[in-house]
Amino acid sequence: NVTAYKLDAQFNTGNLIYGINGALEMSQFSNDTAKAFSLGSFRYNQLAFFFKNKTKKTWSYKFDASVRNDDKVNGKTFSYASTGVNLSGNLEHSGKKQNRLSMTGSYRKLNYVAASLDEEVILGRIEYNANFFKRVISTSTYYQIGTGREQKRTFSFALVQSGNGTHTWVDYNKNGVEEINEFEPAIYADQAKYVKVYLPGNEFIKSNSNEFNQSLRLQAPADWQGATAFKRFVYRFNSISSYKADRKITDNSLETIVNPFKLNVADSSLISINSLIKQTTFFNRSNAKFGVEHNIQSNRGKQFLYNGFEWKQTDKNQMSLRFGFAKRFNLVTEVESQLKQNRNQYFENRNYKYKAEHIFPELFYQTRKGLRLGTYLKYTEALNAPEFGNESAFITEYGLEFRYFIINKGNIDAKFSTHDIKFTGNSNSPLAFDLLNGLSNGRNMTWNINFGGKTKGNIQINLIYEGRKTQVYKTVHIGRAEARYIF
């Protein structure tokens, strides 16, 4: 037995459209009319109101409000279950030169019979994209806040088919038992045997989230390319800056909730926090003979796990120089300084703080017929802080690269590398796994050959062969084949 009523009315006044709608529905299901209703039965009533503007050349706006009452089955009748109030609004502006502003907000309040289950959710989002001074300045802003509830979660690692996972198990204490602190992101395909699985708990906590993304691009006007010597020199530079922050806390202070730059949050109110600052400056970015790229990056994260806090930080300062000479040759040299640290309140073996520096020159020869040959040398020095063990690593990596590209048919890529590693310290530790990329002390060799092509029937084929040889483990050979149909 289903009973339903609906009401819809809309009115136009000048540049405004507004309306009201309502609904009432009752559905009664029972296998026996003498017995109670089945759980699939329901009853609700809803009343909503909206208004919006007609003309949308530059500004547009819309507002909605609604109230809904839901009843639950109670034997052969219904009883009150909950009331929901929803408010939402949207404001958009489209300006000249592709400038755009969008603002969206919503509020939701749910009241249940049991007051402990009541929910209140607030969401707000601002998006802004703009260009200024003939696209000399380009900026993009994304800002979002939200309040609500979420389940407390733990995590575990589940075994999957080899090659289909994301993590690998390293038995650090050699007891043969898979422990939660012994899983690392897999570096090689044959190691990827586990996936990280989040397990929701029965307890809910109030969560206030804040997400902020900001990018800024600077580029001299295009007409400076053919102007005075000074303007031509400035035109060779351009830069991209970005800032990202993502935070979840339980602190209900309005100042803390809305401030995306407040990253120093008390542990008692922190769920998770991540931030990234990156600045890239280019000189002669599109010049084939000479170019420079400089990167500064700081990545930080802290999250509460079931057994305490884990804190990560990676700071990089990198410069890459590119030289083209003799028409066919290119020399690319990269130098980098890095600080990386990891701290875990519960698992002390995962605590480290090391500085690393590397120099990485590559020489390539490119022909007109799609053949590219290259050789490279990468030397790395790393030293862990004395308070965390004072381990050190000296890594020399060198090898050959080959690429042959056939137009409209496919390509063949090959790389052969030798890794000479001198590591002092416990080689069976999270620090060693991170520094040595899953390899071992002494001489290691890695190689891979890939073939990719497309048939006449729009089928893309990839054949992949990888291998490695270390001082500790037997030689590993991995073969994979993939076929995809392109519509």
CSV table of N, CA, C and O in Angstrom, one decimal, residues 291-400:
chain,number,residue,atom,x,y,z
A,291,GLY,N,69.3,25.3,-20.4
A,291,GLY,CA,68.2,25.6,-19.5
A,291,GLY,C,68.5,25.2,-18.1
A,291,GLY,O,69.4,24.3,-17.8
A,292,VAL,N,67.9,25.9,-17.2
A,292,VAL,CA,68.1,25.6,-15.7
A,292,VAL,C,66.7,25.5,-15.1
A,292,VAL,O,65.8,26.2,-15.4
A,293,GLU,N,66.6,24.6,-14.2
A,293,GLU,CA,65.4,24.4,-13.4
A,293,GLU,C,65.7,24.2,-11.9
A,293,GLU,O,66.6,23.4,-11.6
A,294,HIS,N,65.1,25.0,-11.1
A,294,HIS,CA,65.4,25.0,-9.6
A,294,HIS,C,64.2,24.7,-8.8
A,294,HIS,O,63.1,25.4,-9.0
A,295,ASN,N,64.2,23.7,-8.0
A,295,ASN,CA,63.0,23.3,-7.2
A,295,ASN,C,63.3,23.4,-5.7
A,295,ASN,O,64.4,22.9,-5.2
A,296,ILE,N,62.5,23.9,-4.9
A,296,ILE,CA,62.5,23.9,-3.5
A,296,ILE,C,61.2,23.3,-3.0
A,296,ILE,O,60.1,23.8,-3.4
A,297,GLN,N,61.2,22.3,-2.2
A,297,GLN,CA,60.0,21.6,-1.8
A,297,GLN,C,60.1,21.2,-0.3
A,297,GLN,O,61.1,20.7,0.1
A,298,SER,N,59.0,21.4,0.4
A,298,SER,CA,58.8,20.9,1.8
A,298,SER,C,57.5,20.2,1.9
A,298,SER,O,56.5,20.8,1.7
A,299,ASN,N,57.6,18.9,2.4
A,299,ASN,CA,56.4,18.1,2.5
A,299,ASN,C,56.4,17.6,3.9
A,299,ASN,O,57.3,17.0,4.4
A,300,ARG,N,55.3,17.9,4.7
A,300,ARG,CA,55.2,17.5,6.0
A,300,ARG,C,53.8,16.8,6.3
A,300,ARG,O,52.8,17.2,5.7
A,301,GLY,N,53.8,15.8,7.2
A,301,GLY,CA,52.6,15.1,7.5
A,301,GLY,C,52.6,14.6,8.9
A,301,GLY,O,53.7,14.1,9.4
A,302,LYS,N,51.5,14.6,9.5
A,302,LYS,CA,51.3,14.0,10.9
A,302,LYS,C,49.9,13.4,11.0
A,302,LYS,O,49.0,14.0,10.6
A,303,GLN,N,49.8,12.2,11.5
A,303,GLN,CA,48.5,11.6,11.7
A,303,GLN,C,48.5,10.7,12.9
A,303,GLN,O,49.5,10.2,13.4
A,304,PHE,N,47.3,10.6,13.4
A,304,PHE,CA,47.1,9.8,14.6
A,304,PHE,C,46.7,8.4,14.2
A,304,PHE,O,45.7,8.2,13.5
A,305,LEU,N,47.5,7.4,14.6
A,305,LEU,CA,47.2,6.0,14.3
A,305,LEU,C,46.7,5.4,15.6
A,305,LEU,O,46.7,6.0,16.7
A,306,TYR,N,46.3,4.1,15.5
A,306,TYR,CA,45.7,3.5,16.7
A,306,TYR,C,46.6,3.4,17.8
A,306,TYR,O,46.2,3.2,19.0
A,307,ASN,N,47.9,3.4,17.6
A,307,ASN,CA,48.9,3.3,18.6
A,307,ASN,C,49.7,4.5,18.9
A,307,ASN,O,50.8,4.5,19.5
A,308,GLY,N,49.3,5.7,18.4
A,308,GLY,CA,50.0,6.9,18.6
A,308,GLY,C,50.2,7.7,17.3
A,308,GLY,O,49.6,7.4,16.3
A,309,PHE,N,51.0,8.8,17.4
A,309,PHE,CA,51.2,9.7,16.3
A,309,PHE,C,52.5,9.2,15.4
A,309,PHE,O,53.4,8.7,16.0
A,310,GLU,N,52.3,9.4,14.1
A,310,GLU,CA,53.4,9.3,13.2
A,310,GLU,C,53.6,10.6,12.5
A,310,GLU,O,52.7,11.2,12.0
A,311,TRP,N,54.9,11.1,12.4
A,311,TRP,CA,55.2,12.4,11.9
A,311,TRP,C,56.3,12.2,10.8
A,311,TRP,O,57.3,11.5,11.0
A,312,LYS,N,56.1,12.8,9.6
A,312,LYS,CA,57.0,12.7,8.5
A,312,LYS,C,57.3,14.0,7.9
A,312,LYS,O,56.5,14.9,7.9
A,313,GLN,N,58.5,14.2,7.5
A,313,GLN,CA,59.0,15.5,6.9
A,313,GLN,C,60.0,15.2,5.8
A,313,GLN,O,60.9,14.4,6.0
A,314,THR,N,59.9,15.8,4.6
A,314,THR,CA,60.9,15.7,3.6
A,314,THR,C,61.1,17.1,3.0
A,314,THR,O,60.1,17.7,2.5
A,315,ASP,N,62.3,17.6,3.0
A,315,ASP,CA,62.7,18.9,2.5
A,315,ASP,C,63.7,18.7,1.4
A,315,ASP,O,64.7,18.0,1.6
A,316,LYS,N,63.5,19.3,0.2
A,316,LYS,CA,64.4,19.1,-1.0
A,316,LYS,C,64.8,20.4,-1.6
A,316,LYS,O,64.0,21.3,-1.6
A,317,ASN,N,66.0,20.5,-2.0
A,317,ASN,CA,66.5,21.6,-2.7
A,317,ASN,C,67.3,21.1,-3.9
A,317,ASN,O,68.3,20.4,-3.8
A,318,GLN,N,66.7,21.3,-5.1
A,318,GLN,CA,67.2,20.6,-6.3
A,318,GLN,C,67.4,21.6,-7.4
A,318,GLN,O,66.6,22.5,-7.6
A,319,MET,N,68.5,21.3,-8.2
A,319,MET,CA,68.8,22.1,-9.4
A,319,MET,C,69.2,21.2,-10.5
A,319,MET,O,69.9,20.3,-10.3
A,320,SER,N,68.6,21.5,-11.7
A,320,SER,CA,68.9,20.7,-12.9
A,320,SER,C,69.4,21.6,-14.0
A,320,SER,O,68.7,22.7,-14.3
A,321,LEU,N,70.5,21.3,-14.6
A,321,LEU,CA,71.1,22.1,-15.7
A,321,LEU,C,71.1,21.2,-17.0
A,321,LEU,O,71.5,20.0,-16.9
A,322,ARG,N,70.7,21.8,-18.1
A,322,ARG,CA,70.5,21.1,-19.3
A,322,ARG,C,71.3,21.8,-20.4
A,322,ARG,O,71.2,23.0,-20.6
A,323,PHE,N,72.2,21.0,-21.1
A,323,PHE,CA,73.0,21.5,-22.2
A,323,PHE,C,72.8,20.7,-23.4
A,323,PHE,O,72.7,19.5,-23.4
A,324,GLY,N,72.6,21.4,-24.5
A,324,GLY,CA,72.5,20.7,-25.8
A,324,GLY,C,73.7,21.1,-26.7
A,324,GLY,O,74.0,22.3,-26.8
A,325,PHE,N,74.4,20.2,-27.3
A,325,PHE,CA,75.6,20.5,-28.1
A,325,PHE,C,75.7,19.5,-29.2
A,325,PHE,O,75.2,18.4,-29.2
A,326,ALA,N,76.5,19.9,-30.2
A,326,ALA,CA,76.7,19.0,-31.4
A,326,ALA,C,75.4,18.5,-32.0
A,326,ALA,O,75.4,17.4,-32.5
A,327,LYS,N,74.4,19.2,-31.9
A,327,LYS,CA,73.1,18.9,-32.5
A,327,LYS,C,72.4,17.7,-32.0
A,327,LYS,O,71.2,17.7,-31.8
A,328,ARG,N,73.1,16.6,-31.7
A,328,ARG,CA,72.5,15.4,-31.3
A,328,ARG,C,72.7,15.0,-29.8
A,328,ARG,O,72.1,14.1,-29.3
A,329,PHE,N,73.5,15.8,-29.1
A,329,PHE,CA,73.8,15.4,-27.7
A,329,PHE,C,73.2,16.3,-26.7
A,329,PHE,O,73.0,17.5,-27.0
A,330,ASN,N,72.8,15.7,-25.6
A,330,ASN,CA,72.2,16.5,-24.5
A,330,ASN,C,72.8,16.0,-23.2
A,330,ASN,O,72.9,14.8,-22.9
A,331,LEU,N,73.2,17.0,-22.4
A,331,LEU,CA,73.8,16.6,-21.0
A,331,LEU,C,72.9,17.3,-20.0
A,331,LEU,O,72.7,18.5,-20.0
A,332,VAL,N,72.3,16.5,-19.1
A,332,VAL,CA,71.5,16.9,-18.0
A,332,VAL,C,72.1,16.6,-16.7
A,332,VAL,O,72.4,15.4,-16.5
A,333,THR,N,72.4,17.6,-15.9
A,333,THR,CA,73.0,17.3,-14.6
A,333,THR,C,72.1,17.8,-13.5
A,333,THR,O,71.7,19.0,-13.5
A,334,GLU,N,71.9,16.9,-12.5
A,334,GLU,CA,71.0,17.3,-11.4
A,334,GLU,C,71.8,17.2,-10.1
A,334,GLU,O,72.5,16.2,-9.9
A,335,VAL,N,71.6,18.2,-9.3
A,335,VAL,CA,72.2,18.1,-7.9
A,335,VAL,C,71.1,18.4,-6.9
A,335,VAL,O,70.2,19.2,-7.2
A,336,GLU,N,71.1,17.6,-5.8
A,336,GLU,CA,70.0,17.7,-4.9
A,336,GLU,C,70.5,17.5,-3.4
A,336,GLU,O,71.4,16.7,-3.2
A,337,SER,N,69.9,18.3,-2.5
A,337,SER,CA,70.2,18.2,-1.1
A,337,SER,C,68.8,17.9,-0.5
A,337,SER,O,67.8,18.5,-0.8
A,338,GLN,N,68.8,16.9,0.4
A,338,GLN,CA,67.5,16.4,1.0
A,338,GLN,C,67.6,16.2,2.5
A,338,GLN,O,68.6,15.6,3.0
A,339,LEU,N,66.6,16.5,3.2
A,339,LEU,CA,66.5,16.2,4.6
A,339,LEU,C,65.2,15.4,4.8
A,339,LEU,O,64.1,15.9,4.4
A,340,LYS,N,65.3,14.2,5.4
A,340,LYS,CA,64.1,13.4,5.5
A,340,LYS,C,64.1,12.8,6.9
A,340,LYS,O,65.1,12.3,7.4
A,341,GLN,N,62.9,12.9,7.5
A,341,GLN,CA,62.8,12.3,8.9
A,341,GLN,C,61.4,11.7,9.1
A,341,GLN,O,60.4,12.1,8.5
A,342,ASN,N,61.4,10.7,10.0
A,342,ASN,CA,60.2,9.9,10.3
A,342,ASN,C,60.2,9.6,11.8
A,342,ASN,O,61.3,9.2,12.3
A,343,ARG,N,59.1,9.9,12.4
A,343,ARG,CA,59.1,9.6,13.9
A,343,ARG,C,57.7,9.0,14.2
A,343,ARG,O,56.7,9.4,13.7
A,344,ASN,N,57.8,7.9,15.0
A,344,ASN,CA,56.6,7.1,15.4
A,344,ASN,C,56.7,7.0,16.9
A,344,ASN,O,57.7,6.5,17.5
A,345,GLN,N,55.6,7.3,17.6
A,345,GLN,CA,55.5,7.3,19.0
A,345,GLN,C,55.6,5.8,19.5
A,345,GLN,O,56.1,5.6,20.6
A,346,TYR,N,55.1,4.9,18.8
A,346,TYR,CA,55.0,3.5,19.3
A,346,TYR,C,56.2,2.6,18.8
A,346,TYR,O,56.7,1.8,19.6
A,347,PHE,N,56.5,2.8,17.5
A,347,PHE,CA,57.6,1.9,16.9
A,347,PHE,C,58.9,2.7,16.8
A,347,PHE,O,59.1,3.5,15.8
A,348,GLU,N,59.8,2.6,17.7
A,348,GLU,CA,61.0,3.3,17.7
A,348,GLU,C,61.9,3.0,16.6
A,348,GLU,O,62.8,3.8,16.2
A,349,ASN,N,61.8,1.8,16.1
A,349,ASN,CA,62.7,1.4,14.9
A,349,ASN,C,62.4,2.1,13.7
A,349,ASN,O,63.1,2.1,12.7
A,350,ARG,N,61.2,2.9,13.7
A,350,ARG,CA,60.9,3.6,12.5
A,350,ARG,C,61.3,5.1,12.6
A,350,ARG,O,60.9,5.9,11.8
A,351,ASN,N,62.1,5.4,13.6
A,351,ASN,CA,62.5,6.8,13.8
A,351,ASN,C,63.9,7.0,13.2
A,351,ASN,O,64.8,6.3,13.4
A,352,TYR,N,64.0,8.0,12.3
A,352,TYR,CA,65.2,8.4,11.7
A,352,TYR,C,65.2,9.8,11.2
A,352,TYR,O,64.1,10.4,11.0
A,353,LYS,N,66.3,10.4,11.0
A,353,LYS,CA,66.5,11.7,10.4
A,353,LYS,C,67.8,11.8,9.7
A,353,LYS,O,68.8,11.9,10.3
A,354,TYR,N,67.7,11.8,8.4
A,354,TYR,CA,69.0,11.7,7.6
A,354,TYR,C,69.0,12.9,6.6
A,354,TYR,O,68.0,13.3,6.1
A,355,LYS,N,70.3,13.3,6.3
A,355,LYS,CA,70.5,14.2,5.2
A,355,LYS,C,71.2,13.5,4.1
A,355,LYS,O,72.1,12.6,4.3
A,356,ALA,N,70.8,13.8,2.9
A,356,ALA,CA,71.3,13.1,1.7
A,356,ALA,C,71.6,14.1,0.6
A,356,ALA,O,70.9,15.1,0.5
A,357,GLU,N,72.7,13.9,-0.1
A,357,GLU,CA,73.1,14.8,-1.2
A,357,GLU,C,73.4,13.9,-2.4
A,357,GLU,O,74.0,12.8,-2.2
A,358,HIS,N,73.0,14.3,-3.6
A,358,HIS,CA,73.4,13.5,-4.8
A,358,HIS,C,73.7,14.4,-6.0
A,358,HIS,O,73.2,15.5,-6.1
A,359,ILE,N,74.5,13.9,-6.9
A,359,ILE,CA,74.8,14.5,-8.1
A,359,ILE,C,74.5,13.5,-9.2
A,359,ILE,O,74.8,12.3,-9.1
A,360,PHE,N,73.8,13.9,-10.3
A,360,PHE,CA,73.3,12.9,-11.2
A,360,PHE,C,73.4,13.5,-12.6
A,360,PHE,O,72.5,14.1,-13.2
A,361,PRO,N,74.5,13.2,-13.3
A,361,PRO,CA,74.7,13.6,-14.7
A,361,PRO,C,74.2,12.5,-15.7
A,361,PRO,O,74.4,11.3,-15.4
A,362,GLU,N,73.5,12.9,-16.8
A,362,GLU,CA,73.1,12.0,-17.8
A,362,GLU,C,73.5,12.6,-19.2
A,362,GLU,O,73.3,13.8,-19.4
A,363,LEU,N,73.9,11.7,-20.0
A,363,LEU,CA,74.3,12.1,-21.4
A,363,LEU,C,73.5,11.3,-22.4
A,363,LEU,O,73.5,10.1,-22.3
A,364,PHE,N,72.8,12.0,-23.3
A,364,PHE,CA,72.0,11.4,-24.3
A,364,PHE,C,72.4,11.7,-25.7
A,364,PHE,O,72.9,12.8,-26.0
A,365,TYR,N,72.2,10.7,-26.6
A,365,TYR,CA,72.4,10.9,-28.0
A,365,TYR,C,71.1,10.6,-28.7
A,365,TYR,O,70.5,9.5,-28.6
A,366,GLN,N,70.6,11.6,-29.5
A,366,GLN,CA,69.3,11.4,-30.1
A,366,GLN,C,69.4,11.5,-31.7
A,366,GLN,O,70.0,12.5,-32.2
A,367,THR,N,68.9,10.5,-32.4
A,367,THR,CA,68.9,10.6,-33.9
A,367,THR,C,67.5,11.0,-34.4
A,367,THR,O,66.6,11.1,-33.6
A,368,ARG,N,67.5,11.3,-35.7
A,368,ARG,CA,66.2,11.8,-36.3
A,368,ARG,C,65.3,10.6,-36.5
A,368,ARG,O,64.1,10.8,-36.7
A,369,LYS,N,65.7,9.4,-36.4
A,369,LYS,CA,64.9,8.3,-36.7
A,369,LYS,C,64.3,7.6,-35.5
A,369,LYS,O,63.9,6.4,-35.5
A,370,GLY,N,64.3,8.3,-34.4
A,370,GLY,CA,63.6,7.8,-33.2
A,370,GLY,C,64.5,7.0,-32.2
A,370,GLY,O,64.0,6.4,-31.3
A,371,LEU,N,65.8,7.0,-32.5
A,371,LEU,CA,66.7,6.2,-31.6
A,371,LEU,C,67.4,7.2,-30.6
A,371,LEU,O,67.9,8.2,-31.0
A,372,ARG,N,67.4,6.8,-29.3
A,372,ARG,CA,68.0,7.5,-28.3
A,372,ARG,C,68.8,6.6,-27.4
A,372,ARG,O,68.3,5.6,-26.9
A,373,LEU,N,70.1,7.0,-27.2
A,373,LEU,CA,71.0,6.2,-26.4
A,373,LEU,C,71.5,7.1,-25.3
A,373,LEU,O,71.7,8.3,-25.5
A,374,GLY,N,71.7,6.6,-24.1
A,374,GLY,CA,72.1,7.4,-23.0
A,374,GLY,C,72.9,6.6,-22.0
A,374,GLY,O,72.8,5.4,-21.9
A,375,THR,N,73.7,7.4,-21.2
A,375,THR,CA,74.4,6.8,-20.1
A,375,THR,C,74.4,7.8,-18.9
A,375,THR,O,74.2,9.0,-19.1
A,376,TYR,N,74.5,7.3,-17.7
A,376,TYR,CA,74.3,8.2,-16.6
A,376,TYR,C,75.2,7.6,-15.4
A,376,TYR,O,75.6,6.5,-15.3
A,377,LEU,N,75.4,8.5,-14.4
A,377,LEU,CA,76.1,8.2,-13.2
A,377,LEU,C,75.4,9.0,-12.1
A,377,LEU,O,75.2,10.2,-12.2
A,378,LYS,N,75.1,8.3,-11.0
A,378,LYS,CA,74.4,9.0,-9.9
A,378,LYS,C,75.1,8.6,-8.6
A,378,LYS,O,75.2,7.4,-8.3
A,379,TYR,N,75.7,9.6,-7.9
A,379,TYR,CA,76.4,9.4,-6.7
A,379,TYR,C,75.6,10.0,-5.5
A,379,TYR,O,75.3,11.2,-5.6
A,380,THR,N,75.4,9.2,-4.4
A,380,THR,CA,74.6,9.7,-3.3
A,380,THR,C,75.3,9.4,-2.0
A,380,THR,O,75.9,8.4,-1.8
A,381,GLU,N,75.3,10.4,-1.1
A,381,GLU,CA,75.8,10.3,0.2
A,381,GLU,C,74.7,10.6,1.2
A,381,GLU,O,74.0,11.6,1.0
A,382,ALA,N,74.5,9.8,2.2
A,382,ALA,CA,73.5,10.0,3.2
A,382,ALA,C,74.0,9.7,4.6
A,382,ALA,O,74.8,8.8,4.8
A,383,LEU,N,73.6,10.5,5.6
A,383,LEU,CA,74.0,10.3,7.0
A,383,LEU,C,72.9,10.5,7.9
A,383,LEU,O,72.2,11.6,7.9
A,384,ASN,N,72.6,9.5,8.8
A,384,ASN,CA,71.5,9.6,9.7
A,384,ASN,C,72.0,10.4,11.0
A,384,ASN,O,73.2,10.4,11.3
A,385,ALA,N,71.1,11.0,11.7
A,385,ALA,CA,71.5,11.8,12.9
A,385,ALA,C,72.0,10.9,13.9
A,385,ALA,O,71.6,9.8,14.1
A,386,PRO,N,73.0,11.4,14.7
A,386,PRO,CA,73.6,10.6,15.8
A,386,PRO,C,72.6,10.0,16.8
A,386,PRO,O,72.7,8.9,17.3
A,387,GLU,N,71.6,10.8,17.2
A,387,GLU,CA,70.6,10.4,18.1
A,387,GLU,C,69.7,9.3,17.6
A,387,GLU,O,69.0,8.6,18.4
A,388,PHE,N,69.7,9.0,16.3
A,388,PHE,CA,68.9,7.9,15.7
A,388,PHE,C,69.8,6.8,15.2
A,388,PHE,O,69.2,5.9,14.5
A,389,GLY,N,71.1,6.8,15.4
A,389,GLY,CA,71.9,5.7,15.0
A,389,GLY,C,73.2,6.0,14.3
A,389,GLY,O,74.1,5.2,14.1
A,390,ASN,N,73.2,7.2,13.6
A,390,ASN,CA,74.4,7.6,12.9
A,390,ASN,C,74.8,6.7,11.7
A,390,ASN,O,76.0,6.6,11.4
A,391,GLU,N,73.8,6.0,11.1
A,391,GLU,CA,74.1,5.2,10.0
A,391,GLU,C,74.5,6.1,8.8
A,391,GLU,O,74.2,7.3,8.7
A,392,SER,N,75.3,5.5,7.9
A,392,SER,CA,75.7,6.2,6.7
A,392,SER,C,75.6,5.4,5.4
A,392,SER,O,75.7,4.1,5.5
A,393,ALA,N,75.4,6.0,4.3
A,393,ALA,CA,75.3,5.2,3.0
A,393,ALA,C,76.0,6.0,1.9
A,393,ALA,O,75.9,7.2,1.8
A,394,PHE,N,76.8,5.3,1.1
A,394,PHE,CA,77.5,5.8,0.0
A,394,PHE,C,77.1,5.0,-1.2
A,394,PHE,O,77.4,3.8,-1.2
A,395,ILE,N,76.3,5.5,-2.1
A,395,ILE,CA,75.8,4.8,-3.2
A,395,ILE,C,76.2,5.3,-4.6
A,395,ILE,O,76.1,6.5,-4.8
A,396,THR,N,76.8,4.5,-5.4
A,396,THR,CA,77.2,4.9,-6.8
A,396,THR,C,76.3,4.0,-7.8
A,396,THR,O,76.4,2.8,-7.7
A,397,GLU,N,75.6,4.7,-8.6
A,397,GLU,CA,74.7,4.0,-9.5
A,397,GLU,C,75.1,4.5,-10.9
A,397,GLU,O,75.3,5.7,-11.2
A,398,TYR,N,75.3,3.6,-11.9
A,398,TYR,CA,75.6,4.0,-13.2
A,398,TYR,C,75.0,3.0,-14.2
A,398,TYR,O,74.7,1.8,-13.8
A,399,GLY,N,74.7,3.4,-15.4
A,399,GLY,CA,74.1,2.5,-16.3
A,399,GLY,C,73.9,3.0,-17.7
A,399,GLY,O,74.4,4.1,-18.1
A,400,LEU,N,73.2,2.3,-18.5
A,400,LEU,CA,72.9,2.6,-19.9
A,400,LEU,C,71.4,2.6,-20.2
A,400,LEU,O,70.7,1.8,-19.6
